[in-house]
Each structure stands twice: as structure tokens, then as C-alpha cells.
mmCIF file of C-alpha atoms in Angstrom:
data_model
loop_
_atom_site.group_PDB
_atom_site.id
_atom_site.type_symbol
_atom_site.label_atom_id
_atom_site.label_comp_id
_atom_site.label_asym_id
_atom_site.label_seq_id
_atom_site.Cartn_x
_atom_site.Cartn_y
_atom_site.Cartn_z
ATOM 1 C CA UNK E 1 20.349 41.103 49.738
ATOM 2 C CA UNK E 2 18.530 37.609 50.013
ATOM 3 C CA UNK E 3 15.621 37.575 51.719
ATOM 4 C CA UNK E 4 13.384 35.143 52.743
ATOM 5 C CA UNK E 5 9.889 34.476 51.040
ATOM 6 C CA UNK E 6 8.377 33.280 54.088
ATOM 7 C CA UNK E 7 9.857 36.360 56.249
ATOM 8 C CA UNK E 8 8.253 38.765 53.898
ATOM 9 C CA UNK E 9 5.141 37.250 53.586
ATOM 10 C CA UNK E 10 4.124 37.310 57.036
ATOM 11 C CA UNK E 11 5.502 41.012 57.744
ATOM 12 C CA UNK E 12 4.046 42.842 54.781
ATOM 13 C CA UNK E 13 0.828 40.394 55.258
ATOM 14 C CA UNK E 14 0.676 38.796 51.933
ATOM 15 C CA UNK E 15 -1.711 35.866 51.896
ATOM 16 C CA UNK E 16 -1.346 32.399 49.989
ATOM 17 C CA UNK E 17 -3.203 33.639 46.746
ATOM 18 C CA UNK E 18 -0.445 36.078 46.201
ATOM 19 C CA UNK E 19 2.329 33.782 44.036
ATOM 20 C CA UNK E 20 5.575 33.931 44.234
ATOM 21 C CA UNK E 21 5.859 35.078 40.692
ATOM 22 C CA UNK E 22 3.436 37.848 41.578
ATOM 23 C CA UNK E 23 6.159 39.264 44.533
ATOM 24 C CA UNK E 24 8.906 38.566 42.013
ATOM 25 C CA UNK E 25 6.865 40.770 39.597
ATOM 26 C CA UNK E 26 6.001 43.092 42.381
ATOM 27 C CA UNK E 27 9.677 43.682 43.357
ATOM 28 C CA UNK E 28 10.561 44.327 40.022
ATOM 29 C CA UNK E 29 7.943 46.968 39.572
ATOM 30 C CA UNK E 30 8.687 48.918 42.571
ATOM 31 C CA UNK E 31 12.251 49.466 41.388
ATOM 32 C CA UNK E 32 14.516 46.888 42.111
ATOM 33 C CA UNK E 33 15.446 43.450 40.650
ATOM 34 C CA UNK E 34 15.345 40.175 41.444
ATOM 35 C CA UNK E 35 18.463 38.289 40.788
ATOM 36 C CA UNK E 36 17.753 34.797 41.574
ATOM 37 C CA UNK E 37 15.304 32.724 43.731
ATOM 38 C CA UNK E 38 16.203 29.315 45.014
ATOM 39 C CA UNK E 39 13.685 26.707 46.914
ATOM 40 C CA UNK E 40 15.475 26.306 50.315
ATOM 41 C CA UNK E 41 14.057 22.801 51.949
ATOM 42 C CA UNK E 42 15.080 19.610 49.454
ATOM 43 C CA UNK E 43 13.926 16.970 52.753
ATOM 44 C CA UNK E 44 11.027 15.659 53.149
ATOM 45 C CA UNK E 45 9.159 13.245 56.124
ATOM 46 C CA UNK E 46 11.722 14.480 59.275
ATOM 47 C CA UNK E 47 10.966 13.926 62.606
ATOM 48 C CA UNK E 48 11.153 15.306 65.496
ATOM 49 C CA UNK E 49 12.233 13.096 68.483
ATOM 50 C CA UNK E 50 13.673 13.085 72.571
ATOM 51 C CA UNK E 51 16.863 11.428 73.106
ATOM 52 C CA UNK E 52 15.949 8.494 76.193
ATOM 53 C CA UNK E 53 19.700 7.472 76.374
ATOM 54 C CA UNK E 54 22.894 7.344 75.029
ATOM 55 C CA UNK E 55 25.853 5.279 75.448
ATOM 56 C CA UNK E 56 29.048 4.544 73.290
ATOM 57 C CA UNK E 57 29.167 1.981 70.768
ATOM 58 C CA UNK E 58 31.264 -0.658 72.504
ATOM 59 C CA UNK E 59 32.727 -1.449 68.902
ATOM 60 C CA UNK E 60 34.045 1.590 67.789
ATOM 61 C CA UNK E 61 35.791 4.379 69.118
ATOM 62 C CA UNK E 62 33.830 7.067 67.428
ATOM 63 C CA UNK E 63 30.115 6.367 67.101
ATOM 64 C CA UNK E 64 27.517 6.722 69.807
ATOM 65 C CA UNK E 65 24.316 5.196 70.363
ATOM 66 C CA UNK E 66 21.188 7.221 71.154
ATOM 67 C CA UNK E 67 17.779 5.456 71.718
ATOM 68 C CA UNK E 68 15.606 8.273 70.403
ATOM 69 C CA UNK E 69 11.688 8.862 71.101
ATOM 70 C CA UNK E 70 9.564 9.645 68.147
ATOM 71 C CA UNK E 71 5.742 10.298 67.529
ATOM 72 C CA UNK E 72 5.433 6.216 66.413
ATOM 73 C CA UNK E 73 8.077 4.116 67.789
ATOM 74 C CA UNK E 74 11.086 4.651 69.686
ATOM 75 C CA UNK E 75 14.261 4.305 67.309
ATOM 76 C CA UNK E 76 18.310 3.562 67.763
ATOM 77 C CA UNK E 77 20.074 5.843 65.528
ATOM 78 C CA UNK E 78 24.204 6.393 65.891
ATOM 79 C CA UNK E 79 26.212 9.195 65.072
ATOM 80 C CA UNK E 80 29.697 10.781 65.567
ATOM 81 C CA UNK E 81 28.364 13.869 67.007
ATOM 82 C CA UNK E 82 29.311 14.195 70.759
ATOM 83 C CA UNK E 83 26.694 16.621 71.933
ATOM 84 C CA UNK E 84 24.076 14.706 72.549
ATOM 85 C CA UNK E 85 22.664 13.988 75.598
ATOM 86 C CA UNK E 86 19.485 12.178 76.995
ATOM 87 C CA UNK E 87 16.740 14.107 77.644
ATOM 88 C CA UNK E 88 17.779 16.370 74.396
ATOM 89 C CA UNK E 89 15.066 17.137 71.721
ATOM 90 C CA UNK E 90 16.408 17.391 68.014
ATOM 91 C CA UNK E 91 15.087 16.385 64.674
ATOM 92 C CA UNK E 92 16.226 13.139 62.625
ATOM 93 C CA UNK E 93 15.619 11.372 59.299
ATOM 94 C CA UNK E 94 14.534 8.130 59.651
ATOM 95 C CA UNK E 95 13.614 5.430 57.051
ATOM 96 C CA UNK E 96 11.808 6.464 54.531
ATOM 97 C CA UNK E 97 12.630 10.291 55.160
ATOM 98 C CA UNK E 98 14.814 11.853 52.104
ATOM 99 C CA UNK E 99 17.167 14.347 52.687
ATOM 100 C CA UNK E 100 18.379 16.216 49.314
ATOM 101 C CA UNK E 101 15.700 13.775 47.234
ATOM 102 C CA UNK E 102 17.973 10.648 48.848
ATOM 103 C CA UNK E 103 15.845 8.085 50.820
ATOM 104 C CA UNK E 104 17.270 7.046 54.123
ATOM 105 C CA UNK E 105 17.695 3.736 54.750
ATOM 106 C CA UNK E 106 18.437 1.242 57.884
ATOM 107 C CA UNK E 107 22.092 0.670 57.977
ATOM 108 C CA UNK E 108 24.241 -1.574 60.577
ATOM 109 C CA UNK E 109 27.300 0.381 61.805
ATOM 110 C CA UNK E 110 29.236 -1.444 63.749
ATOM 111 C CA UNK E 111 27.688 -4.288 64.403
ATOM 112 C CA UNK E 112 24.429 -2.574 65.537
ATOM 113 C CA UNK E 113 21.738 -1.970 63.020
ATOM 114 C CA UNK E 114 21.039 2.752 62.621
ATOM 115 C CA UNK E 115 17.891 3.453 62.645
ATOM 116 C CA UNK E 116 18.092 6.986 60.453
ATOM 117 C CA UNK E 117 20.363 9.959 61.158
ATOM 118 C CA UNK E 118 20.418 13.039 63.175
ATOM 119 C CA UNK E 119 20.445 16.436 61.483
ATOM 120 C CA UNK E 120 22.586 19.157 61.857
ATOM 121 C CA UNK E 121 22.349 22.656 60.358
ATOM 122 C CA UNK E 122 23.937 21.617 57.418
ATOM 123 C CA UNK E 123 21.511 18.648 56.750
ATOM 124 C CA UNK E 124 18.482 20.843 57.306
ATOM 125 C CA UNK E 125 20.191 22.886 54.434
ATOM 126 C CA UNK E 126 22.071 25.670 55.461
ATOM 127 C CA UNK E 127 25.366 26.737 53.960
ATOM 128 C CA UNK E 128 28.067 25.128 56.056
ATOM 129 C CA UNK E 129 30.658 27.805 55.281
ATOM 130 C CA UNK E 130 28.162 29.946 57.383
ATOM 131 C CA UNK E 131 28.318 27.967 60.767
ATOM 132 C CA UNK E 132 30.616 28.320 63.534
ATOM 133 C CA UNK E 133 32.794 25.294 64.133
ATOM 134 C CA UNK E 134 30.486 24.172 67.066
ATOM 135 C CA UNK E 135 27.104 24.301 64.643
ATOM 136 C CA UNK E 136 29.451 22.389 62.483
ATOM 137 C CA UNK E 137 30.615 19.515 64.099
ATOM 138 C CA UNK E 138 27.460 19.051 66.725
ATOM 139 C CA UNK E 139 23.957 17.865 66.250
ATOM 140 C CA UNK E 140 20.879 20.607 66.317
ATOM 141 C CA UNK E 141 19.533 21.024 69.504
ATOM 142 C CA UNK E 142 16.315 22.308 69.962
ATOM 143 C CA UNK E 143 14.158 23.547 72.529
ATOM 144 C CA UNK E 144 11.494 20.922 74.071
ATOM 145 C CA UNK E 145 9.122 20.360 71.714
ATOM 146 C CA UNK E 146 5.269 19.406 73.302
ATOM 147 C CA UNK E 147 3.925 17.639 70.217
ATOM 148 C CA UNK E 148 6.295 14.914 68.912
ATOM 149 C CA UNK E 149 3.891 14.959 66.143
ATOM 150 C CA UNK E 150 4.415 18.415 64.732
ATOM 151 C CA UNK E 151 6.336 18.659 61.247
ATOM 152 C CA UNK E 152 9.799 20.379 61.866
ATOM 153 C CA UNK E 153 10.127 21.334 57.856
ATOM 154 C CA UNK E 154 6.499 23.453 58.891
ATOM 155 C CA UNK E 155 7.828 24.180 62.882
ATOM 156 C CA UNK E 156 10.878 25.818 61.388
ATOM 157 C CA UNK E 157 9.782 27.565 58.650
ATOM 158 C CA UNK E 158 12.172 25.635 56.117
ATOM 159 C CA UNK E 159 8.836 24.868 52.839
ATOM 160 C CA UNK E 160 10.833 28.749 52.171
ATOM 161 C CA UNK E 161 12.230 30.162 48.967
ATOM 162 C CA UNK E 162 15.177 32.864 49.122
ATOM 163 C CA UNK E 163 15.070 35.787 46.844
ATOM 164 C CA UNK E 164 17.943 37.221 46.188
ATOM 165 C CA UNK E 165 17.746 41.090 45.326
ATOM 166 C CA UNK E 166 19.861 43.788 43.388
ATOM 167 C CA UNK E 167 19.298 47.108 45.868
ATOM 168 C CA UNK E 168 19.586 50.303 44.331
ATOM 169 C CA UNK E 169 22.550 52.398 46.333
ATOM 170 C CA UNK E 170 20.277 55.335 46.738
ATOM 171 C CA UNK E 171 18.056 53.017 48.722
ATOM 172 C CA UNK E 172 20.445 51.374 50.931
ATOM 173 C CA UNK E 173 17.106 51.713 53.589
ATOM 174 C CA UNK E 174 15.508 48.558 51.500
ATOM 175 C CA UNK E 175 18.727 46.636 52.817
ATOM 176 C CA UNK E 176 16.296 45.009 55.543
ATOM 177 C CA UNK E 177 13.181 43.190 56.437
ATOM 178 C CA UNK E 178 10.820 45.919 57.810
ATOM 179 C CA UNK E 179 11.602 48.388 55.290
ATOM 180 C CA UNK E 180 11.424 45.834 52.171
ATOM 181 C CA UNK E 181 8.365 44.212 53.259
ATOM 182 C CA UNK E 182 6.453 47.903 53.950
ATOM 183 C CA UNK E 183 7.518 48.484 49.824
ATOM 184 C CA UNK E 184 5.514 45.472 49.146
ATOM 185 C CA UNK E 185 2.703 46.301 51.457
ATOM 186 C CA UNK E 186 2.154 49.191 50.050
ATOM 187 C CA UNK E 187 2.326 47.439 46.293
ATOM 188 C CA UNK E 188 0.081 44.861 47.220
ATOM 189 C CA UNK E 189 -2.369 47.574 49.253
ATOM 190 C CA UNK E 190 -1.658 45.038 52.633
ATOM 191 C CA UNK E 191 -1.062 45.736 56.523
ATOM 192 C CA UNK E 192 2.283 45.421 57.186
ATOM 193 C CA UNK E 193 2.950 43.348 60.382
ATOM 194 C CA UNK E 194 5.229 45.329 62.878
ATOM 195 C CA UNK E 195 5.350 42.859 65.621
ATOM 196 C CA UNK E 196 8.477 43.499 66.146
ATOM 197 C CA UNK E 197 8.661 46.970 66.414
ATOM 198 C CA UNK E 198 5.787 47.524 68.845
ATOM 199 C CA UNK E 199 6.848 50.162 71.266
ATOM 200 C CA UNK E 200 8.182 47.999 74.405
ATOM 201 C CA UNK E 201 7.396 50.026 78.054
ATOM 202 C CA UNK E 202 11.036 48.696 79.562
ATOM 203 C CA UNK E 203 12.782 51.014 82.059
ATOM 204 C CA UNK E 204 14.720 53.191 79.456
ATOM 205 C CA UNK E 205 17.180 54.706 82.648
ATOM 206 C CA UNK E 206 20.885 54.613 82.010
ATOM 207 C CA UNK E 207 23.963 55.824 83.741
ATOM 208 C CA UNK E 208 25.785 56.450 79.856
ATOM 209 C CA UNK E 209 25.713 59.977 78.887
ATOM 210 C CA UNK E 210 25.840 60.495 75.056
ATOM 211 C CA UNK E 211 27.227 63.501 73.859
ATOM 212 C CA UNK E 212 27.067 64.240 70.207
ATOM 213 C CA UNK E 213 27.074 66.942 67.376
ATOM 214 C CA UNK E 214 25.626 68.076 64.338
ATOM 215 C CA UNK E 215 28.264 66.316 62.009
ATOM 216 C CA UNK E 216 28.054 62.791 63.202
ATOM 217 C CA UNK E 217 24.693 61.953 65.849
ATOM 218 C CA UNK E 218 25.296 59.203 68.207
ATOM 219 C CA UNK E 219 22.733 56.809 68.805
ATOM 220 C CA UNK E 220 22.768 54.255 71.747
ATOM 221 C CA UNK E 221 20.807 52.009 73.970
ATOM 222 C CA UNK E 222 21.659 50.130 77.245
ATOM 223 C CA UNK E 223 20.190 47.510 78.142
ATOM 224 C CA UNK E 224 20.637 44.405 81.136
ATOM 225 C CA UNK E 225 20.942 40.838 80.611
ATOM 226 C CA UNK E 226 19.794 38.922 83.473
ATOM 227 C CA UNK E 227 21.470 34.892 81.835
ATOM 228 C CA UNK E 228 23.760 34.144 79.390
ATOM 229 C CA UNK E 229 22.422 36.081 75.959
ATOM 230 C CA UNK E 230 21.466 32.959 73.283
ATOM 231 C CA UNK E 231 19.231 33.228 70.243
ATOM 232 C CA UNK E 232 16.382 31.479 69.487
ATOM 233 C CA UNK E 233 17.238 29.104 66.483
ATOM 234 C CA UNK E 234 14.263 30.436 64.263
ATOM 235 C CA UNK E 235 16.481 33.687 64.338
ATOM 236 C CA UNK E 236 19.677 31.751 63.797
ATOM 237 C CA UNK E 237 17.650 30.094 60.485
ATOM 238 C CA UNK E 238 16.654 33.588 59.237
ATOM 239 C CA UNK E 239 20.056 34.695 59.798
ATOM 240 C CA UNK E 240 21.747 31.889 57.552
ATOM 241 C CA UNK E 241 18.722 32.372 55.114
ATOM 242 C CA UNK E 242 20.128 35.634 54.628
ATOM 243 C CA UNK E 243 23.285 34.435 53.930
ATOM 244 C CA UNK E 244 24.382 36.179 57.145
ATOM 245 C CA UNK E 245 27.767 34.058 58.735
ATOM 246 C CA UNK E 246 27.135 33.292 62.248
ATOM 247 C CA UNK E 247 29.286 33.836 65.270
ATOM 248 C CA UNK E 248 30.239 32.145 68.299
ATOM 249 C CA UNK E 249 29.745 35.832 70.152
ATOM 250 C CA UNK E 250 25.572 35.242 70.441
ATOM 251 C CA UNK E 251 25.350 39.392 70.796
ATOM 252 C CA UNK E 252 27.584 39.716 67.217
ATOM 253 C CA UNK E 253 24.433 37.286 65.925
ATOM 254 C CA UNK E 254 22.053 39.885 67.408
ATOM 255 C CA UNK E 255 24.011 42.316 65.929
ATOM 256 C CA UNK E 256 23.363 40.969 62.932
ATOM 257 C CA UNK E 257 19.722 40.452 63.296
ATOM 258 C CA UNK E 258 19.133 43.960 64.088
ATOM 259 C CA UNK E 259 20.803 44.814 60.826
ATOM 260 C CA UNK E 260 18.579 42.864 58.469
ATOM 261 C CA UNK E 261 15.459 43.669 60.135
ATOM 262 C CA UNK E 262 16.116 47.567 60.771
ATOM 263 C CA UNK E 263 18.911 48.296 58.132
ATOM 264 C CA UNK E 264 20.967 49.736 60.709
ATOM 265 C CA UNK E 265 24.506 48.327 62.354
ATOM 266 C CA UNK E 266 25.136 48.114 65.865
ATOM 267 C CA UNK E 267 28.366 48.346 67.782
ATOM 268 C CA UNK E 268 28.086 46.069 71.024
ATOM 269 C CA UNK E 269 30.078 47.069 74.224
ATOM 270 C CA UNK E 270 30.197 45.971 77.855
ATOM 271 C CA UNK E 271 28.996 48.809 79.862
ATOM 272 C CA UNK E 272 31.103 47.762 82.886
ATOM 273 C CA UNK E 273 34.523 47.874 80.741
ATOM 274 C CA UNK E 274 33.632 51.387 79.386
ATOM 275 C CA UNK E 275 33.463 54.831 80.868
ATOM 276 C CA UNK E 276 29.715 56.621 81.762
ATOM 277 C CA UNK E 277 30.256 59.615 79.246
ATOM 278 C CA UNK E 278 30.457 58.906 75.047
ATOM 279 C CA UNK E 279 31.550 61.220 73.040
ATOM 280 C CA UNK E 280 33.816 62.329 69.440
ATOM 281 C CA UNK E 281 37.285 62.853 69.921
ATOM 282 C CA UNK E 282 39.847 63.313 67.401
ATOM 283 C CA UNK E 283 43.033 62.300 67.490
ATOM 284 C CA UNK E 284 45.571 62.743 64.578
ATOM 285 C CA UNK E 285 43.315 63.593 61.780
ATOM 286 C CA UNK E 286 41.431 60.116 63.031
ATOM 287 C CA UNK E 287 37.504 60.226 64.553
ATOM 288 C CA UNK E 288 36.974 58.093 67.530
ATOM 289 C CA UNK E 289 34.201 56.922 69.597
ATOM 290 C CA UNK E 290 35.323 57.966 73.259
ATOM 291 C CA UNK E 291 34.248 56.855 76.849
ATOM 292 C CA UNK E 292 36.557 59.409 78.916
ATOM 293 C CA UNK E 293 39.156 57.287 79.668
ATOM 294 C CA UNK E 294 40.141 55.451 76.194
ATOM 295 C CA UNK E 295 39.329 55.083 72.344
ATOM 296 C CA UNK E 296 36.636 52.228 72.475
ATOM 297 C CA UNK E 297 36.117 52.532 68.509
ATOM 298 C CA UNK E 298 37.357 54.029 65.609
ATOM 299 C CA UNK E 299 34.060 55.659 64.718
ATOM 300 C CA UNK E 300 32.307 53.413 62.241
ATOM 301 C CA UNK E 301 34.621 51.281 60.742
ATOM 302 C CA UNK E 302 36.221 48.979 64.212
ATOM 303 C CA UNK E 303 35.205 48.230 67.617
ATOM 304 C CA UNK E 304 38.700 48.308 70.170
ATOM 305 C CA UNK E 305 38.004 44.828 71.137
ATOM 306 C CA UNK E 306 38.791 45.131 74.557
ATOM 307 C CA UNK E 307 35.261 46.344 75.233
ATOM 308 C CA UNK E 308 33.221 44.091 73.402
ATOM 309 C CA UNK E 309 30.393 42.666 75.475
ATOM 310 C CA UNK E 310 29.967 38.889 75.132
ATOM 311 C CA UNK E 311 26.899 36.196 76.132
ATOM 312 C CA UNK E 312 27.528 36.613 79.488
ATOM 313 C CA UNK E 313 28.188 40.083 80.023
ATOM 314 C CA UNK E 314 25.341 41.829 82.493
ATOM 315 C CA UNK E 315 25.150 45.074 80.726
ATOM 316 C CA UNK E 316 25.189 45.950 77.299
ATOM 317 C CA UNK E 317 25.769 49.080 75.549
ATOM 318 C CA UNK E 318 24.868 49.291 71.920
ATOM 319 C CA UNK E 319 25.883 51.989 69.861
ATOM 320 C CA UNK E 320 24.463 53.016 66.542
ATOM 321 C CA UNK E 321 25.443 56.381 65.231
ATOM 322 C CA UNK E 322 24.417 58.283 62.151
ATOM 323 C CA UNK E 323 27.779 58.548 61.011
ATOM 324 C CA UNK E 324 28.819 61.238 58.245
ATOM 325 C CA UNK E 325 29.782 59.393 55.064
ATOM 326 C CA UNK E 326 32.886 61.805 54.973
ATOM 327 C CA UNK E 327 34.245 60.327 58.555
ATOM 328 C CA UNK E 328 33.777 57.355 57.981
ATOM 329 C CA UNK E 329 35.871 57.490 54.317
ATOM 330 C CA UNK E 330 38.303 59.533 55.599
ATOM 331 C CA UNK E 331 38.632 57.180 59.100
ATOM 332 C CA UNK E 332 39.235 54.059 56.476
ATOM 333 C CA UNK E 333 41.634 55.803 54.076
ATOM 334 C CA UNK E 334 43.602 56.595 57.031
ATOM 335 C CA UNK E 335 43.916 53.658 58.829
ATOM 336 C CA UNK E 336 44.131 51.870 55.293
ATOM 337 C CA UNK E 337 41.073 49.780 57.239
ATOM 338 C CA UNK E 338 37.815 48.911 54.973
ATOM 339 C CA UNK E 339 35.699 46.726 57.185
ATOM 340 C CA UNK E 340 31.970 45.083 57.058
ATOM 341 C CA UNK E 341 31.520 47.540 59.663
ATOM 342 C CA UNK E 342 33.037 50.679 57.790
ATOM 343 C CA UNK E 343 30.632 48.848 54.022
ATOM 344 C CA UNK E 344 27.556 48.911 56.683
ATOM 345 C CA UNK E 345 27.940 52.339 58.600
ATOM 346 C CA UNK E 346 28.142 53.739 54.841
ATOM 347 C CA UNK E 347 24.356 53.677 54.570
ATOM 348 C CA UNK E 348 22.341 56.852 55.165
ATOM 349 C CA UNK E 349 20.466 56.086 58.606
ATOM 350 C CA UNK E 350 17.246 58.164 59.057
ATOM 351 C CA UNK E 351 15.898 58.951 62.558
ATOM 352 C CA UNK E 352 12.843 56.835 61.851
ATOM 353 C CA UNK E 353 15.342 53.816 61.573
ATOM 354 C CA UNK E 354 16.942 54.774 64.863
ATOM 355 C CA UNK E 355 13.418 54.933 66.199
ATOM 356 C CA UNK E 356 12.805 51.542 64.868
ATOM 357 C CA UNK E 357 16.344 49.933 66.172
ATOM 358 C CA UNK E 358 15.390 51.071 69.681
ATOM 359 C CA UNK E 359 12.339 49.760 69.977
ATOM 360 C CA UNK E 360 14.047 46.464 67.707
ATOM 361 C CA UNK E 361 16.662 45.850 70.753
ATOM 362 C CA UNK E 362 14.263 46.697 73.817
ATOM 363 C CA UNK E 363 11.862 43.474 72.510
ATOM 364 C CA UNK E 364 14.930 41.389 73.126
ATOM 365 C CA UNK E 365 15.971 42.569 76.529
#
């Protein structure tokens, strides 16, 4: 698993005079093994700035011109990317700014002189075989920022190293953030921070009716969502730190998140495509996750996409089971089907995970 320094730090409360040698040491010690550990941000002297117009380059087809505020002067930088709009907030090099150790330079384009360049995932360093085609081809947007002043490479978390760690299989719980960053607490005698796991007093009322067994527990959560779902982009960042591929589905992304923080792997549905009443049914020699009227998963290894939620659906139902290691192999030999899904639902869940996932997902909705 790669983790993030940064990420662990601030859960298992590990101040600055703890090295990074002394966590590598530390993981080590407590059983597991560091593989590699890469420094993440190679930019240096970005800006944030606020987009006060754009209009095409009358010269060429393809580049735009944005006039872009920034916390000294106001700047005209052009690009190819055609989501920007005025008003926007996003973060740019400008000269004198280096992005992978090159300095950035004024450059005419077009007859008109660029003042810089605006940054994308990719040129704040993330893996571009991770982003969706839109992250790809489009310009980071960020939320308003109040202080034009205030260093994105601090803002966003990106002065980061990623650790990349061997995980035993008999401790397939260490596969996340809360779990990994309570071993080190514990190594380096520290609080661990569980601000995301504090309890969360929502309205825990459903009309779903779970009914399980002894063999296979299922696990689920309903929850409403009043807009259109979206992630906040420090989550998207941890996400791709993790070396996590992100989806166009915003709920899949969640999904996701979940699963790296809690260790356990969620199943999203739309509770207005599926039945009130889940339950096991099998169904030549298969196991199946049931809502009364149709098969809406074959239990632990695929979701029947017709009753996937998306970003805009209203109600959510998310399912995760502790799931017999015995179904699930015998659910992917049959069905000759071995999905990320089927690799994640392999784990062995414990009910304080569950506990954990619940109160995960509620702090979100």
C-alpha cells in the first residue's frame, strides 16, 4: 500500500522531531516493510490566482487567453485547456516558478507574450494514468481561495513523501489509514487523531431491511444526498497519493476513500432502483446479494450495474458485508470472474471496522 507521510503524521499525531527515517524504522519494527519512499512535490514558487477574463486568442484556433489575478500583479497566461472560466480560482506557475526543477519563463504564443502556465493534476505531480479523461485534458479548479497569498504546495498538502509498504496477508486490517497510523501511535507512545471517525448524531432511520446470517453478515448504511455528490480535491490528492485511479462516478471515488481510510470496500446502490428488503439468495450454486425483486450483486465480487447510484442520485445505499472467504472464492471460480472487488472483499473485516465505516460514511452525508 502507499501511503502518505503527511496523512500519517497528522492521524497518529507524530510531531516534526520525529524523522522520516525514524517512521521508516518504526514501520519496519512493528512488522512490516517499507519498500520504497519517493518525495512527491518537485515545484517550487506556484501561485495561486482568480481568472478576471478570458477570451480566445484571435490568432490561433486553439489557445485561450485568461487575464489572471495573483497576490502581486495581475498576469496574461494562455493555454489550450477549455475549462476555464472568469471568476475561476486555480493555481499557475509563473516566471520564476519551476515545475519538475525547470524554471518557467515568459514566452509569446501567438503573437501575444504568456505570462506562466496553468496547472493541471498532472503538473502538480500526480500520475496521469490515474486521472479521468476530464482531470486530464482540463485545468484544476479549485474552490475560492480568501488569501491570494497562501502557498498552494503548503494549502494542498503536496511538501509530502509516499511510502510505499509490503503488508503482511494476515494483516490485511493495516491496508488503511486509521488502522496503520494507530500501529504507529502506539510505537511512537502518541494520540492518534480520529477526526474522522467521531461518532456523527445524523438521523440513522431507513426504510431498507437487512436480513442476514451467520455465514456471510451484511453490513449497510443509507444515507441522502441533498446536491450533486463531489469530493473535495484534498481527498481527490490523497486518493492519487495512494495510487488509487479515479473515476468519473464521484461516489466510486468515495468508495474508494472509505477503503483506504477504514480498510473496508463498499458497494454503492441507488436506493430508489432497489427493493426495501436485502437479503442472500442462491441461485445455481452462485451467492447473490438480493433486494426482492432482482439480483443487484453477485455477493462480493460485482455490482449488477443497473443499480449503481451516481453523483446525482438522492439516496444512497451502501453495502459492506463481512463476506465468508469461501463465497466469495467459490462465487469467482464460478463465474470465472476475479475482480478488484472480489481481491478487496477477500480481507477479514472485523465488527470494529464496520463500526468505524459507519461512522466513516455518516461524516460525509
Amino acid at each position: 500500500m502507499f501511503f502518505s507521510e503527511n496523512k500519517l503524521r497528522q492521524l497518529a499525531n507524530l510531531k516534526q522531531n520525529i524523522s522520516l527515517d525514524q517512521i521508516i524504522d518504526a514501520i519496519n519494527c512493528i512488522g512490516f516493510e517499507v519498500e520504497s519512499v519517493n518525495k512527491f512535490n518537485k515545484n517550487e514558487k506556484i501561485k495561486f490566482g482568480q481568472v478576471l477574463s478570458v477570451e480566445k486568442n484571435p490568432n490561433s484556433d486553439k489557445l485561450t487567453i485568461c487575464k489572471i489575478k495573483f497576490n502581486d500583479k495581475n498576469r496574461t497566461i494562455q493555454t489550450t485547456a477549455k475549462n476555464v472560466k472568469t471568476g475561476d480560482f486555480l493555481i499557475a506557475c509563473v516566471p520564476g516558478s519551476k515545475i519538475n526543477g525547470i524554471e518557467i519563463k515568459e514566452k509569446e504564443m501567438a503573437n501575444i507574450i504568456s505570462e506562466g502556465m496553468l496547472m493541471s493534476f498532472s503538473e502538480l505531480g500526480f500520475n496521469s494514468s490515474l486521472l479521468t479523461k476530464k482531470n486530464n485534458e482540463g485545468i484544476l479548479i479549485i474552490e475560492p481561495i480568501d488569501d491570494l497569498n497562501l502557498d498552494p504546495i503548503k494549502y494542498f498538502d503536496l511538501e509530502d513523501n509516499i511510502i510505499e509498504v509490503s503488508i503482511l496477508s494476515n494483516r490485511s486490517d493495516a491496508l488503511s489509514y486509521q488502522i496503520f497510523a494507530q500501529e504507529l501511535a502506539a510505537y511512537f507512545q502518541t494520540k492518534v487523531d480520529n477526526e474522522l471517525i467521531k461518532e456523527n448524531k445524523s438521523n440513522l432511520n431507513s426504510s431498507i431491511k437487512i436480513e442476514t446470517n451467520d455465514e456471510n453478515k451484511l453490513n449497510g448504511i443509507e444515507v441522502t444526498n441533498e446536491s450533486e455528490f463531489k469530493l473535495s480535491i484534498p481527498d481527490l490528492m490523497l486518493l492519487l497519493k495512494s495510487n488509487i485511479k479515479l473515476d468519473d462516478n464521484e461516489l466510486i471515488n468515495f468508495s474508494n476513500l472509505t477503503m483506504i481510510n477504514t480498510g473496508v470496500s463498499l458497494r454503492v446502490f441507488d436506493s430508489e432502483k432497489i427493493g426495501n428488503k436485502i437479503s442472500i439468495k442462491l441461485e445455481n450454486q452462485l451467492t447473490y446479494l438480493n433486494d426482492g425483486k432482482d439480483n443487484i450483486s453477485l455477493l462480493g465480487v460485482e455490482e449488477n450495474k443497473d443499480y449503481i447510484a451516481d453523483n446525482t442520485s438522492k439516496k444512497i445505499f451502501f453495502e459492506f458485508s463481512q463476506i465468508n472467504q469461501k463465497t466469495i472464492r467459490n462465487n469467482s471460480k464460478i463465474s470465472k470472474k476475479v475482480t478488484n472487488s472480489s481481491i478487496n472483499n477477500s480481507r477479514i473485516i472485523s465488527s470494529g471496522l464496520i463500526l468505524i465505516t459507519k461512522i466513516f460514511i455518516s461524516n460525509y452525508f
